[in-house]
mmCIF file of C-alpha atoms in Angstrom:
data_model
loop_
_atom_site.group_PDB
_atom_site.id
_atom_site.type_symbol
_atom_site.label_atom_id
_atom_site.label_comp_id
_atom_site.label_asym_id
_atom_site.label_seq_id
_atom_site.Cartn_x
_atom_site.Cartn_y
_atom_site.Cartn_z
ATOM 1 C CA MET A 645 28.920 18.826 53.622
ATOM 2 C CA ALA A 646 27.150 19.754 50.384
ATOM 3 C CA GLN A 647 29.191 19.681 47.200
ATOM 4 C CA THR A 648 30.320 23.125 46.079
ATOM 5 C CA GLY A 649 28.272 24.195 43.091
ATOM 6 C CA PHE A 650 28.555 26.865 40.463
ATOM 7 C CA GLY A 651 24.992 28.199 40.429
ATOM 8 C CA SER A 652 25.677 31.683 41.786
ATOM 9 C CA ASP A 653 27.821 33.630 44.214
ATOM 10 C CA ASN A 654 24.528 34.022 46.095
ATOM 11 C CA PHE A 655 24.828 30.325 46.974
ATOM 12 C CA SER A 656 27.923 30.792 49.116
ATOM 13 C CA GLY A 657 27.859 31.280 52.841
ATOM 14 C CA VAL A 658 28.990 34.354 54.740
ATOM 15 C CA HIS A 659 32.678 35.162 54.877
ATOM 16 C CA LYS A 660 34.096 34.458 58.334
ATOM 17 C CA GLU A 661 35.349 38.023 58.788
ATOM 18 C CA ILE A 662 31.872 39.333 58.051
ATOM 19 C CA MET A 663 30.242 36.802 60.358
ATOM 20 C CA ASP A 664 32.646 37.901 63.084
ATOM 21 C CA ALA A 665 31.628 41.513 62.473
ATOM 22 C CA LEU A 666 27.963 40.562 62.812
ATOM 23 C CA ALA A 667 28.677 38.823 66.111
ATOM 24 C CA GLU A 668 30.574 41.860 67.363
ATOM 25 C CA ALA A 669 27.692 44.157 66.404
ATOM 26 C CA ASN A 670 25.308 41.942 68.359
ATOM 27 C CA HIS A 671 26.363 43.275 71.756
ATOM 28 C CA GLY A 672 24.047 45.584 73.661
ATOM 29 C CA HIS A 673 21.509 48.053 72.374
ATOM 30 C CA GLU A 674 21.975 50.547 69.563
ATOM 31 C CA ALA A 675 19.699 53.232 68.175
ATOM 32 C CA ALA A 676 17.444 51.979 65.380
ATOM 33 C CA TYR A 677 16.931 53.011 61.746
ATOM 34 C CA GLY A 678 20.546 53.933 61.056
ATOM 35 C CA TYR A 679 21.212 56.221 64.020
ATOM 36 C CA ASP A 680 23.918 53.916 65.343
ATOM 37 C CA GLN A 681 27.705 53.903 65.418
ATOM 38 C CA HIS A 682 28.031 51.072 62.900
ATOM 39 C CA THR A 683 26.009 52.890 60.247
ATOM 40 C CA GLU A 684 27.867 56.133 60.889
ATOM 41 C CA SER A 685 31.169 54.303 60.508
ATOM 42 C CA ALA A 686 30.066 52.467 57.346
ATOM 43 C CA ILE A 687 29.031 55.691 55.630
ATOM 44 C CA LYS A 688 32.476 57.134 56.397
ATOM 45 C CA VAL A 689 34.082 54.060 54.853
ATOM 46 C CA PHE A 690 31.956 54.457 51.718
ATOM 47 C CA LYS A 691 33.059 58.079 51.451
ATOM 48 C CA LYS A 692 36.678 57.016 51.788
ATOM 49 C CA HIS A 693 36.328 54.589 48.871
ATOM 50 C CA PHE A 694 33.990 56.462 46.538
ATOM 51 C CA THR A 695 34.341 60.193 47.336
ATOM 52 C CA GLU A 696 33.328 62.458 50.193
ATOM 53 C CA ASP A 697 30.606 64.133 48.147
ATOM 54 C CA ILE A 698 28.033 61.305 48.168
ATOM 55 C CA ASP A 699 24.898 60.174 49.940
ATOM 56 C CA VAL A 700 24.669 56.518 50.993
ATOM 57 C CA PHE A 701 21.617 54.475 51.940
ATOM 58 C CA PHE A 702 21.421 50.812 52.903
ATOM 59 C CA VAL A 703 18.686 48.471 51.678
ATOM 60 C CA PHE A 704 18.046 44.751 51.950
ATOM 61 C CA ASN A 705 18.532 43.454 48.407
ATOM 62 C CA GLY A 706 19.662 44.230 44.886
ATOM 63 C CA THR A 707 16.234 44.554 43.311
ATOM 64 C CA ALA A 708 15.372 47.253 45.827
ATOM 65 C CA ALA A 709 18.666 49.052 45.222
ATOM 66 C CA ASN A 710 18.074 49.129 41.476
ATOM 67 C CA VAL A 711 14.397 50.021 41.588
ATOM 68 C CA LEU A 712 14.770 52.746 44.184
ATOM 69 C CA CYS A 713 17.684 54.343 42.339
ATOM 70 C CA LEU A 714 15.477 54.566 39.269
ATOM 71 C CA LYS A 715 12.539 55.808 41.324
ATOM 72 C CA ALA A 716 14.612 58.643 42.769
ATOM 73 C CA ALA A 717 15.613 59.854 39.291
ATOM 74 C CA THR A 718 12.317 59.585 37.403
ATOM 75 C CA ASP A 719 8.649 60.425 37.186
ATOM 76 C CA ASN A 720 6.207 57.767 36.049
ATOM 77 C CA TYR A 721 6.050 59.099 32.492
ATOM 78 C CA HIS A 722 9.782 58.563 32.012
ATOM 79 C CA ALA A 723 11.655 55.694 30.383
ATOM 80 C CA VAL A 724 14.851 53.844 31.311
ATOM 81 C CA ILE A 725 17.217 52.655 28.576
ATOM 82 C CA CYS A 726 19.006 49.406 29.423
ATOM 83 C CA ALA A 727 20.611 46.361 27.815
ATOM 84 C CA ASP A 728 18.438 43.464 26.727
ATOM 85 C CA THR A 729 20.317 41.293 29.234
ATOM 86 C CA ALA A 730 19.990 43.758 32.131
ATOM 87 C CA HIS A 731 18.852 42.391 35.458
ATOM 88 C CA ILE A 732 16.194 45.113 35.644
ATOM 89 C CA ASN A 733 14.802 43.820 32.350
ATOM 90 C CA VAL A 734 15.151 40.046 32.763
ATOM 91 C CA ASP A 735 15.262 39.075 36.430
ATOM 92 C CA GLU A 736 13.254 41.487 38.534
ATOM 93 C CA CYS A 737 9.727 40.295 37.757
ATOM 94 C CA GLY A 738 8.638 43.671 36.390
ATOM 95 C CA ALA A 739 9.507 45.458 39.648
ATOM 96 C CA PRO A 740 11.114 48.475 37.924
ATOM 97 C CA GLU A 741 8.000 49.099 35.819
ATOM 98 C CA ARG A 742 5.590 48.479 38.665
ATOM 99 C CA PHE A 743 7.242 50.630 41.306
ATOM 100 C CA THR A 744 8.558 53.457 39.130
ATOM 101 C CA GLY A 745 5.797 53.528 36.510
ATOM 102 C CA CYS A 746 8.541 53.901 33.903
ATOM 103 C CA LYS A 747 8.873 52.046 30.630
ATOM 104 C CA LEU A 748 12.031 50.051 30.008
ATOM 105 C CA LEU A 749 13.515 50.663 26.563
ATOM 106 C CA VAL A 750 15.684 47.676 25.713
ATOM 107 C CA ALA A 751 18.864 48.092 23.671
ATOM 108 C CA ALA A 752 20.622 45.260 21.853
ATOM 109 C CA SER A 753 23.885 44.404 23.580
ATOM 110 C CA LYS A 754 27.182 42.634 22.956
ATOM 111 C CA ASP A 755 28.191 40.497 25.932
ATOM 112 C CA GLY A 756 25.676 42.568 27.889
ATOM 113 C CA LYS A 757 27.349 45.890 27.072
ATOM 114 C CA ILE A 758 25.651 48.755 25.278
ATOM 115 C CA GLY A 759 27.197 51.749 23.558
ATOM 116 C CA ILE A 760 26.012 55.123 22.347
ATOM 117 C CA GLU A 761 24.802 53.794 18.991
ATOM 118 C CA ASP A 762 22.632 51.242 20.800
ATOM 119 C CA ILE A 763 21.248 53.960 23.065
ATOM 120 C CA LYS A 764 20.510 56.344 20.182
ATOM 121 C CA VAL A 765 17.829 53.959 18.877
ATOM 122 C CA HIS A 766 15.616 55.099 21.760
ATOM 123 C CA MET A 767 16.547 58.778 21.826
ATOM 124 C CA HIS A 768 13.471 60.255 20.176
ATOM 125 C CA GLY A 769 10.011 61.494 21.046
ATOM 126 C CA PHE A 770 11.196 64.167 23.453
ATOM 127 C CA GLY A 771 8.439 66.607 24.280
ATOM 128 C CA PHE A 772 5.853 64.387 22.566
ATOM 129 C CA GLU A 773 3.148 63.497 25.072
ATOM 130 C CA HIS A 774 2.362 60.140 23.450
ATOM 131 C CA HIS A 775 5.899 58.860 24.050
ATOM 132 C CA ALA A 776 7.544 57.822 27.332
ATOM 133 C CA GLN A 777 10.388 60.267 27.921
ATOM 134 C CA PRO A 778 13.887 58.769 28.211
ATOM 135 C CA LYS A 779 15.441 59.882 31.496
ATOM 136 C CA VAL A 780 17.924 57.253 32.698
ATOM 137 C CA ILE A 781 20.507 55.019 31.068
ATOM 138 C CA SER A 782 21.189 51.967 33.224
ATOM 139 C CA ILE A 783 24.336 49.889 32.724
ATOM 140 C CA THR A 784 25.538 46.817 34.602
ATOM 141 C CA GLN A 785 29.166 46.589 35.719
ATOM 142 C CA PRO A 786 30.190 43.851 35.116
ATOM 143 C CA THR A 787 27.389 42.786 32.815
ATOM 144 C CA GLU A 788 25.113 39.813 33.298
ATOM 145 C CA LEU A 789 27.362 37.984 30.815
ATOM 146 C CA GLY A 790 30.498 38.746 32.804
ATOM 147 C CA ALA A 791 31.956 41.455 30.554
ATOM 148 C CA VAL A 792 33.454 44.605 32.036
ATOM 149 C CA TYR A 793 32.964 48.144 30.709
ATOM 150 C CA ARG A 794 36.254 49.992 30.342
ATOM 151 C CA LEU A 795 36.425 53.387 32.011
ATOM 152 C CA GLU A 796 36.423 55.231 28.696
ATOM 153 C CA GLU A 797 33.269 53.375 27.628
ATOM 154 C CA ILE A 798 31.440 54.496 30.755
ATOM 155 C CA ARG A 799 32.666 58.059 30.428
ATOM 156 C CA ALA A 800 31.428 58.200 26.844
ATOM 157 C CA ILE A 801 27.950 57.011 27.898
ATOM 158 C CA VAL A 802 27.886 59.498 30.782
ATOM 159 C CA GLU A 803 28.943 62.394 28.560
ATOM 160 C CA TYR A 804 26.279 61.524 25.995
ATOM 161 C CA ALA A 805 23.609 61.097 28.673
ATOM 162 C CA HIS A 806 24.345 64.387 30.393
ATOM 163 C CA GLU A 807 24.440 66.256 27.087
ATOM 164 C CA HIS A 808 20.860 65.056 26.516
ATOM 165 C CA GLY A 809 19.562 65.638 30.052
ATOM 166 C CA LEU A 810 19.637 61.976 31.126
ATOM 167 C CA PHE A 811 21.044 60.390 34.270
ATOM 168 C CA VAL A 812 23.253 57.292 34.391
ATOM 169 C CA HIS A 813 22.619 54.454 36.831
ATOM 170 C CA MET A 814 25.099 51.643 37.396
ATOM 171 C CA ASP A 815 23.947 48.245 38.615
ATOM 172 C CA GLY A 816 27.034 47.244 40.576
ATOM 173 C CA ALA A 817 25.866 43.995 42.139
ATOM 174 C CA ARG A 818 29.322 42.597 41.306
ATOM 175 C CA LEU A 819 31.186 45.898 41.058
ATOM 176 C CA SER A 820 34.091 44.561 43.098
ATOM 177 C CA GLN A 821 34.744 42.061 40.313
ATOM 178 C CA ALA A 822 35.012 44.846 37.741
ATOM 179 C CA ALA A 823 37.387 46.839 39.935
ATOM 180 C CA VAL A 824 39.632 43.797 40.353
ATOM 181 C CA PHE A 825 39.663 43.131 36.605
ATOM 182 C CA LEU A 826 40.440 46.759 35.731
ATOM 183 C CA ASN A 827 42.873 47.119 38.644
ATOM 184 C CA THR A 828 41.097 50.246 39.864
ATOM 185 C CA GLY A 829 39.612 51.468 43.103
ATOM 186 C CA LEU A 830 35.877 51.544 43.653
ATOM 187 C CA GLY A 831 35.802 55.326 43.348
ATOM 188 C CA GLU A 832 37.711 55.457 40.077
ATOM 189 C CA ILE A 833 35.245 53.107 38.415
ATOM 190 C CA THR A 834 32.206 55.077 39.648
ATOM 191 C CA ALA A 835 32.656 58.679 40.767
ATOM 192 C CA GLY A 836 35.627 58.940 38.432
ATOM 193 C CA THR A 837 33.466 58.155 35.410
ATOM 194 C CA GLY A 838 30.746 60.667 36.281
ATOM 195 C CA ILE A 839 27.810 58.313 36.887
ATOM 196 C CA ASP A 840 24.911 59.703 38.882
ATOM 197 C CA MET A 841 23.922 56.755 41.054
ATOM 198 C CA LEU A 842 25.035 53.261 41.941
ATOM 199 C CA SER A 843 23.561 50.065 43.313
ATOM 200 C CA PHE A 844 26.517 48.571 45.170
ATOM 201 C CA GLY A 845 26.419 44.871 45.972
ATOM 202 C CA GLY A 846 27.601 43.143 49.104
ATOM 203 C CA THR A 847 25.681 39.872 49.051
ATOM 204 C CA LYS A 848 27.527 38.431 46.056
ATOM 205 C CA ASN A 849 30.889 39.196 47.662
ATOM 206 C CA GLY A 850 30.554 37.421 50.993
ATOM 207 C CA MET A 851 27.898 39.321 52.923
ATOM 208 C CA MET A 852 24.815 37.696 54.415
ATOM 209 C CA TYR A 853 22.482 40.332 53.014
ATOM 210 C CA GLY A 854 22.426 44.046 52.287
ATOM 211 C CA GLU A 855 23.148 46.384 49.392
ATOM 212 C CA ALA A 856 23.886 50.088 49.190
ATOM 213 C CA VAL A 857 22.443 52.910 47.139
ATOM 214 C CA VAL A 858 25.072 55.552 46.436
ATOM 215 C CA PHE A 859 24.212 58.949 44.959
ATOM 216 C CA PHE A 860 27.020 60.903 43.310
ATOM 217 C CA ASN A 861 24.434 63.377 42.043
ATOM 218 C CA ARG A 862 23.219 64.373 45.479
ATOM 219 C CA ASP A 863 20.202 66.255 44.142
ATOM 220 C CA LEU A 864 18.697 62.831 43.386
ATOM 221 C CA ALA A 865 19.008 61.844 47.050
ATOM 222 C CA ARG A 866 16.920 64.741 48.260
ATOM 223 C CA ASN A 867 13.789 62.687 49.004
ATOM 224 C CA PHE A 868 15.322 59.236 49.086
ATOM 225 C CA LYS A 869 14.775 58.614 52.784
ATOM 226 C CA TYR A 870 11.044 58.832 52.174
ATOM 227 C CA ILE A 871 11.232 56.695 49.043
ATOM 228 C CA ARG A 872 13.161 54.018 50.951
ATOM 229 C CA LYS A 873 10.654 54.001 53.815
ATOM 230 C CA GLN A 874 7.638 53.738 51.504
ATOM 231 C CA ALA A 875 9.328 50.865 49.709
ATOM 232 C CA MET A 876 9.702 48.953 53.002
ATOM 233 C CA GLN A 877 13.500 48.990 52.757
ATOM 234 C CA LEU A 878 14.319 50.972 55.904
ATOM 235 C CA GLY A 879 15.882 48.453 58.280
ATOM 236 C CA SER A 880 15.228 49.048 61.945
ATOM 237 C CA LYS A 881 18.325 47.085 63.011
ATOM 238 C CA MET A 882 20.431 48.688 60.320
ATOM 239 C CA ARG A 883 23.594 48.152 62.307
ATOM 240 C CA PHE A 884 23.720 44.575 61.044
ATOM 241 C CA VAL A 885 23.858 45.651 57.408
ATOM 242 C CA ALA A 886 26.321 48.419 58.227
ATOM 243 C CA ALA A 887 28.590 46.121 60.242
ATOM 244 C CA GLN A 888 28.931 43.846 57.228
ATOM 245 C CA PHE A 889 29.911 46.722 54.955
ATOM 246 C CA ASN A 890 32.413 47.879 57.556
ATOM 247 C CA ALA A 891 34.050 44.468 57.492
ATOM 248 C CA LEU A 892 33.934 44.277 53.706
ATOM 249 C CA LEU A 893 35.303 47.755 52.969
ATOM 250 C CA SER A 894 37.390 48.886 55.960
ATOM 251 C CA GLY A 895 40.314 46.750 54.861
ATOM 252 C CA ASN A 896 40.831 44.885 51.623
ATOM 253 C CA LEU A 897 38.354 42.034 52.136
ATOM 254 C CA TRP A 898 36.241 43.235 49.217
ATOM 255 C CA HIS A 899 39.275 42.992 46.937
ATOM 256 C CA ARG A 900 40.595 39.712 48.304
ATOM 257 C CA SER A 901 37.232 37.991 47.956
ATOM 258 C CA ALA A 902 36.552 39.285 44.451
ATOM 259 C CA ALA A 903 40.089 38.559 43.267
ATOM 260 C CA HIS A 904 39.899 34.982 44.509
ATOM 261 C CA ALA A 905 36.549 34.368 42.800
ATOM 262 C CA HIS A 906 37.883 35.833 39.556
ATOM 263 C CA LYS A 907 41.018 33.690 39.742
ATOM 264 C CA MET A 908 38.907 30.557 40.190
ATOM 265 C CA ALA A 909 36.780 31.510 37.170
ATOM 266 C CA ARG A 910 39.897 31.934 35.031
ATOM 267 C CA ILE A 911 41.205 28.535 36.097
ATOM 268 C CA LEU A 912 37.855 26.976 35.269
ATOM 269 C CA ALA A 913 37.701 28.642 31.853
ATOM 270 C CA GLU A 914 41.240 27.613 30.968
ATOM 271 C CA GLY A 915 40.526 24.057 32.094
ATOM 272 C CA VAL A 916 37.373 23.562 30.057
ATOM 273 C CA ASN A 917 38.895 25.258 27.002
ATOM 274 C CA SER A 918 41.094 22.200 26.648
ATOM 275 C CA ILE A 919 38.033 19.958 26.307
ATOM 276 C CA GLU A 920 37.174 19.492 22.640
ATOM 277 C CA SER A 921 33.369 19.470 23.023
ATOM 278 C CA VAL A 922 33.202 22.526 25.338
ATOM 279 C CA ARG A 923 33.371 26.118 24.134
ATOM 280 C CA VAL A 924 33.576 29.207 26.331
ATOM 281 C CA THR A 925 31.219 31.775 24.793
ATOM 282 C CA CYS A 926 31.849 35.061 26.641
ATOM 283 C CA PRO A 927 34.859 36.987 27.929
ATOM 284 C CA VAL A 928 35.879 35.803 31.402
ATOM 285 C CA GLU A 929 36.353 39.222 32.970
ATOM 286 C CA SER A 930 34.624 38.559 36.294
ATOM 287 C CA ASN A 931 33.635 35.451 38.246
ATOM 288 C CA ALA A 932 31.317 33.944 35.623
ATOM 289 C CA VAL A 933 32.072 31.446 32.879
ATOM 290 C CA PHE A 934 29.584 30.891 30.055
ATOM 291 C CA ALA A 935 30.041 27.793 27.951
ATOM 292 C CA VAL A 936 28.328 25.547 25.430
ATOM 293 C CA LEU A 937 28.591 21.782 25.891
ATOM 294 C CA PRO A 938 26.730 18.710 24.665
ATOM 295 C CA ALA A 939 23.135 18.819 25.906
ATOM 296 C CA HIS A 940 23.153 15.273 27.255
ATOM 297 C CA CYS A 941 26.020 16.139 29.607
ATOM 298 C CA ILE A 942 24.213 18.903 31.468
ATOM 299 C CA PRO A 943 21.826 16.838 33.660
ATOM 300 C CA ILE A 944 24.619 14.377 34.454
ATOM 301 C CA LEU A 945 26.880 17.177 35.682
ATOM 302 C CA GLN A 946 24.026 18.783 37.630
ATOM 303 C CA GLU A 947 23.610 15.627 39.694
ATOM 304 C CA GLU A 948 26.843 16.556 41.483
ATOM 305 C CA PHE A 949 27.422 20.252 40.728
ATOM 306 C CA PHE A 950 24.497 22.641 40.596
ATOM 307 C CA PHE A 951 24.539 25.327 37.900
ATOM 308 C CA TYR A 952 22.046 27.079 35.639
ATOM 309 C CA VAL A 953 21.325 26.532 31.983
ATOM 310 C CA TRP A 954 21.530 29.982 30.431
ATOM 311 C CA ASN A 955 20.239 29.204 26.938
ATOM 312 C CA GLU A 956 18.437 25.901 26.490
ATOM 313 C CA THR A 957 18.372 26.204 22.698
ATOM 314 C CA ASP A 958 22.155 26.393 22.436
ATOM 315 C CA SER A 959 22.945 24.264 25.533
ATOM 316 C CA GLU A 960 24.765 27.260 26.984
ATOM 317 C CA VAL A 961 25.365 27.177 30.733
ATOM 318 C CA ARG A 962 26.639 29.615 33.340
ATOM 319 C CA TRP A 963 29.164 28.692 36.017
ATOM 320 C CA VAL A 964 29.810 31.213 38.816
ATOM 321 C CA THR A 965 32.629 31.078 41.349
ATOM 322 C CA SER A 966 32.708 32.672 44.781
ATOM 323 C CA PHE A 967 35.063 33.782 47.542
ATOM 324 C CA ASP A 968 34.923 30.264 48.978
ATOM 325 C CA THR A 969 35.389 28.302 45.748
ATOM 326 C CA GLY A 970 38.474 26.130 46.116
ATOM 327 C CA LYS A 971 40.947 25.068 43.466
ATOM 328 C CA ARG A 972 40.088 21.466 44.266
ATOM 329 C CA ASP A 973 36.420 22.247 43.549
ATOM 330 C CA ILE A 974 37.449 23.500 40.104
ATOM 331 C CA GLU A 975 39.698 20.513 39.418
ATOM 332 C CA ASP A 976 36.995 18.028 40.421
ATOM 333 C CA PHE A 977 34.471 19.806 38.214
ATOM 334 C CA ILE A 978 36.790 19.870 35.196
ATOM 335 C CA GLU A 979 37.521 16.166 35.604
ATOM 336 C CA LYS A 980 33.813 15.411 35.754
ATOM 337 C CA ILE A 981 33.202 17.453 32.588
ATOM 338 C CA LYS A 982 35.969 15.579 30.788
ATOM 339 C CA LYS A 983 34.509 12.265 31.879
ATOM 340 C CA VAL A 984 30.902 12.916 30.822
ATOM 341 C CA THR A 985 31.812 14.602 27.527
ATOM 342 C CA GLN A 986 34.011 11.673 26.528
ATOM 343 C CA SER A 987 31.484 9.012 27.496
ATOM 344 C CA ARG A 988 29.849 9.036 24.053
#
């Protein structure tokens, strides 16, 4: 068996309950393209969690969920305001710009979070044909640095956006983590804050694949079925994405898995904080721990435990836990860190 690493929650396998749901959905024939009982049931479950007044669409991956949300809300002369750390800015290979035609306007962030003053920097040039027109504010919950927006912070951004005719998109690839940290439901953290659209992640919380696009502003969903098809994200055997979401959301699996991953991250952070040459650099409010440690230790640790270097200049690394991270995995990793940092 391969050693458990800390590279990403994408590295984990599929939760057994979700794998069982996939096996159950694999019996017989079902109508294609979402006209099946599993998809119908999954949409009802989404409405139970988020609010009845939504439109839900399933896609294959997070990049598609983000890009197609933005596409539905913009024309190609618009601009999207986002944090400098945002996944749409850093890790999607220019897909938002290519497929929406929009310009990304990058705001300086603190732990990946942006506020109204950061957004205001880009709020100019309206009605001026030489300037891309701001239309969407995109926030990530939790951020790429593991920080969680409080509900009042989101509401303030939404109020400001709507006052100025902008929409708000939430990249919720790890939204379950934020809900666990804030001790809220999924609806309270989304519909309850007034956001217009959401990319909701399943893959990072124990699913094999599949994400959801959720529209709280249903006017934006008007042509989304065509947008999804043109973008090659309409799954013919959609029941297998839907069955996973049914397993994740019908009970409390989403919460159990996220809570466990968060607990493991806290244990890891507390353990390395006791090591003199290691410094945790960001709030541990989700399942990610960012830390600085001596540069020579990194390749030694990576021989046994895979993880990413976040900032090579500062020797800052990122460690991510998952639903299947065990306490023993954490203890072994902490002991290894102690050993290599004390070897010089």
